[in-house]
mmCIF file of C-alpha atoms in Angstrom:
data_model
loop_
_atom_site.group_PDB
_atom_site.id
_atom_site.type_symbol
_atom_site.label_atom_id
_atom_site.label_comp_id
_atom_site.label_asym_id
_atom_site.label_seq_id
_atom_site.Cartn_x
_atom_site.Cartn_y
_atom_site.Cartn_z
ATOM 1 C CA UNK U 1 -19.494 94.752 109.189
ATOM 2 C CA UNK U 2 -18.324 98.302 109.742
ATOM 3 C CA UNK U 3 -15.572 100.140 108.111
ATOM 4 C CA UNK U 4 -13.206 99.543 110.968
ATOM 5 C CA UNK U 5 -13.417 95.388 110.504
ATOM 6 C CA UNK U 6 -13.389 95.738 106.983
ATOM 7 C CA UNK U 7 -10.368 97.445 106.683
ATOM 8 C CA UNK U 8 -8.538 95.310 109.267
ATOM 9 C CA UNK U 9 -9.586 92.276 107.406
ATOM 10 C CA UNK U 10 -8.562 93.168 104.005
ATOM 11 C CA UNK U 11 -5.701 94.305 105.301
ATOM 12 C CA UNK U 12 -4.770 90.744 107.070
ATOM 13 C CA UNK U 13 -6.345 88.690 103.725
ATOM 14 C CA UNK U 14 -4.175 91.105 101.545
ATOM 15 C CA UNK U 15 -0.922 92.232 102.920
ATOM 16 C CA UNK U 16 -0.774 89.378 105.723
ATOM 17 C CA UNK U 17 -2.052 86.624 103.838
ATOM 18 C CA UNK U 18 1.014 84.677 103.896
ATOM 19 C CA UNK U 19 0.924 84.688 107.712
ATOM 20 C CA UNK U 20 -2.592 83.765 107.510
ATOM 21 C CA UNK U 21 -1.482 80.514 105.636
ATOM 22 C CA UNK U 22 1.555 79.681 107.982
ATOM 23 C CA UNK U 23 -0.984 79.839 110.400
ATOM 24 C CA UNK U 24 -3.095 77.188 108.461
ATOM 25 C CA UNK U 25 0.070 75.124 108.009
ATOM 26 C CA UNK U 26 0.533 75.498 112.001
ATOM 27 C CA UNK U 27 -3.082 74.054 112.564
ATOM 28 C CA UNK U 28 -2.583 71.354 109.933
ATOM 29 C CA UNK U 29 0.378 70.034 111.895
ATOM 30 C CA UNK U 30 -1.349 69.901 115.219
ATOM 31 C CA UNK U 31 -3.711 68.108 114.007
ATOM 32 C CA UNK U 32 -1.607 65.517 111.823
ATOM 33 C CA UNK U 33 -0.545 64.627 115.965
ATOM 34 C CA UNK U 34 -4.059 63.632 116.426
ATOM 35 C CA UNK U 35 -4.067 59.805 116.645
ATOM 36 C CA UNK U 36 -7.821 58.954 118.178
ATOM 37 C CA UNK U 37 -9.102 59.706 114.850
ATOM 38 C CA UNK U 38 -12.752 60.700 114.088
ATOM 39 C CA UNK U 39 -14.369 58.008 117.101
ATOM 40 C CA UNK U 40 -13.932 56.398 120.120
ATOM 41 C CA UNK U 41 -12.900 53.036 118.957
ATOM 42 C CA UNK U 42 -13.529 50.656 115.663
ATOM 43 C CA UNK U 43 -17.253 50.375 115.540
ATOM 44 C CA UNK U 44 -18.229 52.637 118.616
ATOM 45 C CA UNK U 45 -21.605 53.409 117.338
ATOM 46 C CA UNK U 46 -23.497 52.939 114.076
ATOM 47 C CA UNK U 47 -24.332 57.080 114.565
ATOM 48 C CA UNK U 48 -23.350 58.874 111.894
ATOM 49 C CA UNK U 49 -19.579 60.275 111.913
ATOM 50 C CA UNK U 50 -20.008 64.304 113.155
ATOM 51 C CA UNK U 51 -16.446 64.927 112.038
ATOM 52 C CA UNK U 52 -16.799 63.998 108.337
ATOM 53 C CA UNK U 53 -13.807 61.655 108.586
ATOM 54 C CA UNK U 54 -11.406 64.137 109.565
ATOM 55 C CA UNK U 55 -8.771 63.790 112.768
ATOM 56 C CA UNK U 56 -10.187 64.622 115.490
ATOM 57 C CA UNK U 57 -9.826 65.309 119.411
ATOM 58 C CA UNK U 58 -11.792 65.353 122.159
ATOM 59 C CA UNK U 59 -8.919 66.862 124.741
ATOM 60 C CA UNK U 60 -8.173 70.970 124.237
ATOM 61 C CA UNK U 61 -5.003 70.735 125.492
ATOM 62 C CA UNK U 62 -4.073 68.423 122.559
ATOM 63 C CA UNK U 63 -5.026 71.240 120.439
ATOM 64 C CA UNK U 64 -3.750 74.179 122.800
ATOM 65 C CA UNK U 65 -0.496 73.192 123.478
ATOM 66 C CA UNK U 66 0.539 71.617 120.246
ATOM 67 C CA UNK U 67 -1.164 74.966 118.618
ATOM 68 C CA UNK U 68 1.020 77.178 121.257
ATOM 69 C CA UNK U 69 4.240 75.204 120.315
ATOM 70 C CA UNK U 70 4.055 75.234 116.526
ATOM 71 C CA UNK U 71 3.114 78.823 117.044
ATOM 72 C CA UNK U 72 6.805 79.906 118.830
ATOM 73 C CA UNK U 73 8.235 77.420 116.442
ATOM 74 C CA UNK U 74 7.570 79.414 113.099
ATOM 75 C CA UNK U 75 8.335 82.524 115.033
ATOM 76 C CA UNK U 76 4.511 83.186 114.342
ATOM 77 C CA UNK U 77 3.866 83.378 118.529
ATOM 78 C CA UNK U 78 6.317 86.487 118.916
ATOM 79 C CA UNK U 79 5.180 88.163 115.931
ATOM 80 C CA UNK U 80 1.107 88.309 116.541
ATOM 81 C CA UNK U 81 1.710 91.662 119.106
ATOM 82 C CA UNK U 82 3.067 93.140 116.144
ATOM 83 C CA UNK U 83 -0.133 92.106 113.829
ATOM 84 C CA UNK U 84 -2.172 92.986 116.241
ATOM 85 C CA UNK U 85 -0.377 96.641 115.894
ATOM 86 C CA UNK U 86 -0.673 96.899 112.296
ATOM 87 C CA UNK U 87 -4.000 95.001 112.273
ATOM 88 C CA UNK U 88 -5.550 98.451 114.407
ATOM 89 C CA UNK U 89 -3.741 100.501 112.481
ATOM 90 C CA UNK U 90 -5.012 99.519 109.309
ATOM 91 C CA UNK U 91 -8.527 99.755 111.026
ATOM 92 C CA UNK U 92 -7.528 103.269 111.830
ATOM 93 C CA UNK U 93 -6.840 103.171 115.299
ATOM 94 C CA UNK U 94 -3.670 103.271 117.145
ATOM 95 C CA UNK U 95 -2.800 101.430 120.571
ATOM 96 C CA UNK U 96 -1.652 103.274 123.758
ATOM 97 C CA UNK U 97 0.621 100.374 124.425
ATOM 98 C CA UNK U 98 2.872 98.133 122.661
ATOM 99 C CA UNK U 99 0.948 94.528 123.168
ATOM 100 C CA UNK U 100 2.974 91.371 123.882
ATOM 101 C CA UNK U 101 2.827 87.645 123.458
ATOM 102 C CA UNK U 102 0.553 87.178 126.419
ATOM 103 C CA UNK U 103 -3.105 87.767 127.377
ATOM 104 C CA UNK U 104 -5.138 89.780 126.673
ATOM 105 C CA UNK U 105 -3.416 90.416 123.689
ATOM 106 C CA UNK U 106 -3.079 87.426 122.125
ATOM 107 C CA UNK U 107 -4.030 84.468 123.316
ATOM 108 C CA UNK U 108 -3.981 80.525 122.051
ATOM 109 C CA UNK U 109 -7.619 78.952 122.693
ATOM 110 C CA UNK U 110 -8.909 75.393 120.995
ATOM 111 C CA UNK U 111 -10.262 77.537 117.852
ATOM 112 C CA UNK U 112 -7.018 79.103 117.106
ATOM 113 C CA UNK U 113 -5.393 82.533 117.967
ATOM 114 C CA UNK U 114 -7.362 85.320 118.857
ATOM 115 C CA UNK U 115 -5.679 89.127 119.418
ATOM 116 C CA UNK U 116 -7.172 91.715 121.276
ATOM 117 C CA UNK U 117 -7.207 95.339 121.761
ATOM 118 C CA UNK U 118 -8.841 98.024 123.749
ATOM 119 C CA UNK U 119 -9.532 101.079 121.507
ATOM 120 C CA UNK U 120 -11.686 104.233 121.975
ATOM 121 C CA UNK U 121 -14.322 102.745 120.274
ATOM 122 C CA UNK U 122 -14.114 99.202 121.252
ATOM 123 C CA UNK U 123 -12.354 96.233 121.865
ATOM 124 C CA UNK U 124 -11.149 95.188 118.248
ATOM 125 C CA UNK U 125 -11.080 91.114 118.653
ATOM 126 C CA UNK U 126 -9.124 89.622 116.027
ATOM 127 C CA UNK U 127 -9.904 85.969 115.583
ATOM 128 C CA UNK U 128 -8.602 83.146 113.471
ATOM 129 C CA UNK U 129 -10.761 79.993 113.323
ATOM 130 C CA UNK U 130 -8.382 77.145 112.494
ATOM 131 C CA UNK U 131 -10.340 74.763 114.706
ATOM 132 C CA UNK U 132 -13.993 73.184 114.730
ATOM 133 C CA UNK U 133 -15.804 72.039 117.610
ATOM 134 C CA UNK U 134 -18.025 69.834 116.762
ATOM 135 C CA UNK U 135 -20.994 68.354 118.699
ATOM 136 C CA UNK U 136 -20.430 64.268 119.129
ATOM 137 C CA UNK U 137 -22.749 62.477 121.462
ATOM 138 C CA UNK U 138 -19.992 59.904 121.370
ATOM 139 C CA UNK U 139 -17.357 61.426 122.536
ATOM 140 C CA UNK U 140 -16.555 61.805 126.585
ATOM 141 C CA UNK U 141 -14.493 64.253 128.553
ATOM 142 C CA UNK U 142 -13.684 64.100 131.756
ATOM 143 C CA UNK U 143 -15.919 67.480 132.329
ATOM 144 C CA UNK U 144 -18.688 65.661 130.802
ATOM 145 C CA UNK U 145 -18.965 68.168 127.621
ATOM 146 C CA UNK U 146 -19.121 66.209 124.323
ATOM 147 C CA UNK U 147 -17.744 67.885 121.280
ATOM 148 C CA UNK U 148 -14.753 67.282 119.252
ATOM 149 C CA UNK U 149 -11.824 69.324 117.893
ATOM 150 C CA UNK U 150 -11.572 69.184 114.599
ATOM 151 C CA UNK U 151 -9.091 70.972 111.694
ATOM 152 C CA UNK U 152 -11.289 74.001 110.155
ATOM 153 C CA UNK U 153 -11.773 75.910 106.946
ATOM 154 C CA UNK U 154 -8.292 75.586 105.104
ATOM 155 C CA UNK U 155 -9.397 78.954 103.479
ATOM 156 C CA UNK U 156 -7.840 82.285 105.040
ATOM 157 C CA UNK U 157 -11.035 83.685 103.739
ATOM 158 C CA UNK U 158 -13.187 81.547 106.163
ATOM 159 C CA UNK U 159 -10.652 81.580 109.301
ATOM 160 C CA UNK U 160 -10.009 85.475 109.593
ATOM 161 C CA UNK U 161 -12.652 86.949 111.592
ATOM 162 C CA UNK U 162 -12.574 90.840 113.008
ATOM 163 C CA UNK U 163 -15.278 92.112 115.555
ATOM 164 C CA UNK U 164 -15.260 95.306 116.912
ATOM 165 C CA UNK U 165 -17.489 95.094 120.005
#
């Protein structure tokens, strides 16, 4: 990890650590909404249960758009362009523009949030993992892919991740 990430890091686990949880409590909620559970119906398969037991979905827009809402419900949604701002700064960078609510600055994918910005020495990508996919050779999309969506790591030590690239 270079001195960039690990400043912005610490700097989200310490002085933004309370968003980091409302963000947990955001993912927590979408996937309370869940209801086809952890299989595709009462006795499916006798294969072992890839989600440990936990809620799960196979459709990313039932994690996506339940995600996105909760997000502009807490308020969280229109405040990420301005952690994303204080996120490079702590890294010791500053941005040429003021980011906004919108790719690719922040965007709300099936693993969570993830905020970007373009620097001089990079593109610092800001990620936060609230959301497994997990591999199921039971489950079935329409597109034919077969994984899961499951609630992550309820640890903001495990969901923050910072990449410069």
């Amino acid at each position: 990890m270079t001195e960039p990430e690990r400043a912005a890091r610490e700097f989200l686990l310490a002085d933004r650590r309370e968003t980091v949880r409302t963000l947990l409590q955001c993912a927590k909620r979408v996937a309370e909404g869940w209801d086809d559970g952890s299989t595709d119906g009462p006795d499916s398969t006798d294969a072992p249960d890839p989600t440990g037991g936990r809620n799960s979905t196979t459709d990313r827009d039932s994690v996506v758009r339940p995600l996105s809402r909760e997000l502009r419900k807490t308020g969280l949604l229109e405040r990420l362009p301005d952690l994303l701002s204080e996120t490079v700064t702590a890294a010791g960078f500053s941005l040429q523009a003021r980011p906004v609510p919108a790719p690719p600055y922040v965007a709300v994918t099936s693993r969570g949030p993830v905020l970007r910005a373009t620097l001089p020495a990079g593109r610092l990508v800001v990620s936060f993992r609230l959301f497994d996919v997990v591999r199921d050779e039971n489950a079935t999309r329409e597109d034919g892919i077969r994984v899961r969506y499951v609630l992550g790591a309820r640890d903001p030590e495990k969901v923050v991740s910072v990449e410069l690239r």
